[in-house]
Each structure stands twice: as structure tokens, then as C-alpha cells.
CSV table of C-alpha atoms in Angstrom, one decimal:
chain,number,residue,atom,x,y,z
U,207,MET,CA,41.6,138.5,157.4
U,208,SER,CA,43.3,135.4,156.2
U,209,ALA,CA,41.8,131.9,156.6
U,210,LYS,CA,44.1,130.7,159.3
U,211,ASN,CA,43.3,133.8,161.5
U,212,ILE,CA,39.6,133.3,161.7
U,213,ARG,CA,38.5,132.8,165.3
U,214,THR,CA,35.6,130.5,166.3
U,215,ARG,CA,33.7,130.3,169.6
U,216,THR,CA,31.0,127.9,171.0
U,217,GLY,CA,28.2,129.4,173.1
U,218,VAL,CA,24.5,129.5,174.0
U,219,VAL,CA,22.0,131.8,172.4
U,220,VAL,CA,20.5,134.0,175.1
U,221,THR,CA,18.5,136.5,173.0
U,222,ASP,CA,16.9,136.2,169.6
U,223,SER,CA,14.5,139.1,169.6
U,224,ALA,CA,16.4,141.3,167.0
U,225,ASP,CA,15.9,140.6,163.3
U,226,LYS,CA,18.8,138.6,161.8
U,227,THR,CA,20.8,138.8,165.0
U,228,VAL,CA,21.3,136.6,168.0
U,229,ARG,CA,23.2,137.3,171.2
U,230,VAL,CA,25.5,134.4,172.2
U,231,LYS,CA,27.0,133.9,175.6
U,232,VAL,CA,30.4,132.3,175.6
U,233,GLU,CA,31.9,130.9,178.8
U,234,ARG,CA,35.5,130.0,179.5
U,235,GLN,CA,37.5,129.0,182.5
U,236,ARG,CA,40.9,130.2,183.6
U,237,GLN,CA,43.0,129.8,186.8
U,238,ASP,CA,43.9,132.9,188.8
U,239,PRO,CA,47.7,133.2,188.6
U,240,LEU,CA,48.2,134.2,192.2
U,241,TYR,CA,45.6,132.3,194.2
U,242,GLY,CA,44.9,129.3,191.9
U,243,LYS,CA,41.1,129.7,192.0
U,244,ILE,CA,39.3,128.5,188.8
U,245,MET,CA,37.2,131.5,187.5
U,246,THR,CA,34.4,131.4,184.9
U,247,LEU,CA,34.7,134.3,182.4
U,248,ARG,CA,31.7,135.2,180.3
U,249,SER,CA,31.5,137.2,177.1
U,250,HIS,CA,28.5,138.1,174.9
U,251,TYR,CA,28.7,138.4,171.1
U,252,LEU,CA,26.2,139.7,168.6
U,253,ALA,CA,26.1,137.2,165.8
U,254,HIS,CA,24.5,137.4,162.3
U,255,ASP,CA,21.7,134.9,161.8
U,256,PRO,CA,20.3,135.7,158.3
U,257,ASP,CA,17.3,133.2,158.4
U,258,ASN,CA,16.4,133.7,162.1
U,259,THR,CA,16.7,129.9,162.6
U,260,TYR,CA,18.4,129.8,166.0
U,261,LYS,CA,16.3,130.2,169.2
U,262,ILE,CA,17.1,130.7,172.9
U,263,GLY,CA,19.0,127.8,174.4
U,264,ASP,CA,20.6,126.6,171.2
U,265,VAL,CA,24.3,125.7,171.5
U,266,VAL,CA,25.9,127.3,168.4
U,267,ILE,CA,29.3,127.8,166.8
U,268,ILE,CA,30.1,131.4,165.7
U,269,ARG,CA,33.0,132.6,163.7
U,270,GLU,CA,34.6,136.0,163.1
U,271,ILE,CA,33.6,137.8,159.9
U,272,PRO,CA,34.2,141.3,158.4
U,273,ARG,CA,32.2,143.8,160.5
U,274,ILE,CA,28.5,144.0,159.5
U,275,SER,CA,27.5,146.9,161.9
U,276,LYS,CA,28.9,148.7,164.8
U,277,ARG,CA,28.7,145.8,167.3
U,278,LYS,CA,28.2,142.8,165.0
U,279,SER,CA,31.3,141.1,163.6
U,280,TRP,CA,30.4,137.4,164.2
U,281,ALA,CA,28.2,135.0,162.2
U,282,VAL,CA,26.5,131.7,163.3
U,283,ILE,CA,28.0,128.7,161.5
U,284,GLY,CA,25.6,126.1,162.9
U,285,LEU,CA,24.6,124.0,165.9
U,286,SER,CA,27.2,122.5,168.1
U,287,GLY,CA,27.1,118.9,169.2
U,288,ALA,CA,27.6,119.9,172.9
U,289,LYS,CA,24.6,120.5,175.2
């Protein structure tokens, strides 16, 4: 994975119950190509949080990393300025 191919996302922490892991909900909007309706698409990512510092409701930035476990291949970089 080269440096220019690293993906980042901004989302809200929805679960912090697992040790060193948070679940982040990322929302994005796109327009339906046929009807033109604006749709909100949601994705959930498991992100690595080694110090258990982020809590439910925090707006965070996550980035793609080499896979840690079966479902966890993202890590929390820090808090986002957006609310």
C-alpha cells in the first residue's frame, strides 16, 4: 500500500464496547442516476483505537491500514473538527 493510495474517511463513533476497537458510521450522499433523488448511504467500519480514547458520539477521522484482524483494517487518526 503506497502513501498516495491510503484512503481516509470521516464518521461518528457508534460503539466503543470492544477492547481497542471502535465502530465508526460513515455517511455519504449521492444522486440516483435515473430519478435524481439524493440518497444517503451509510457504511460501518471497525477501526483500531489502541488507547480506548474515543467514545460514542465523537466525530473521528479513520485511515486504511494493513489488516489487523478479519474485519478490522482501519485505524483512528484523531478527532475531526466537524460536529
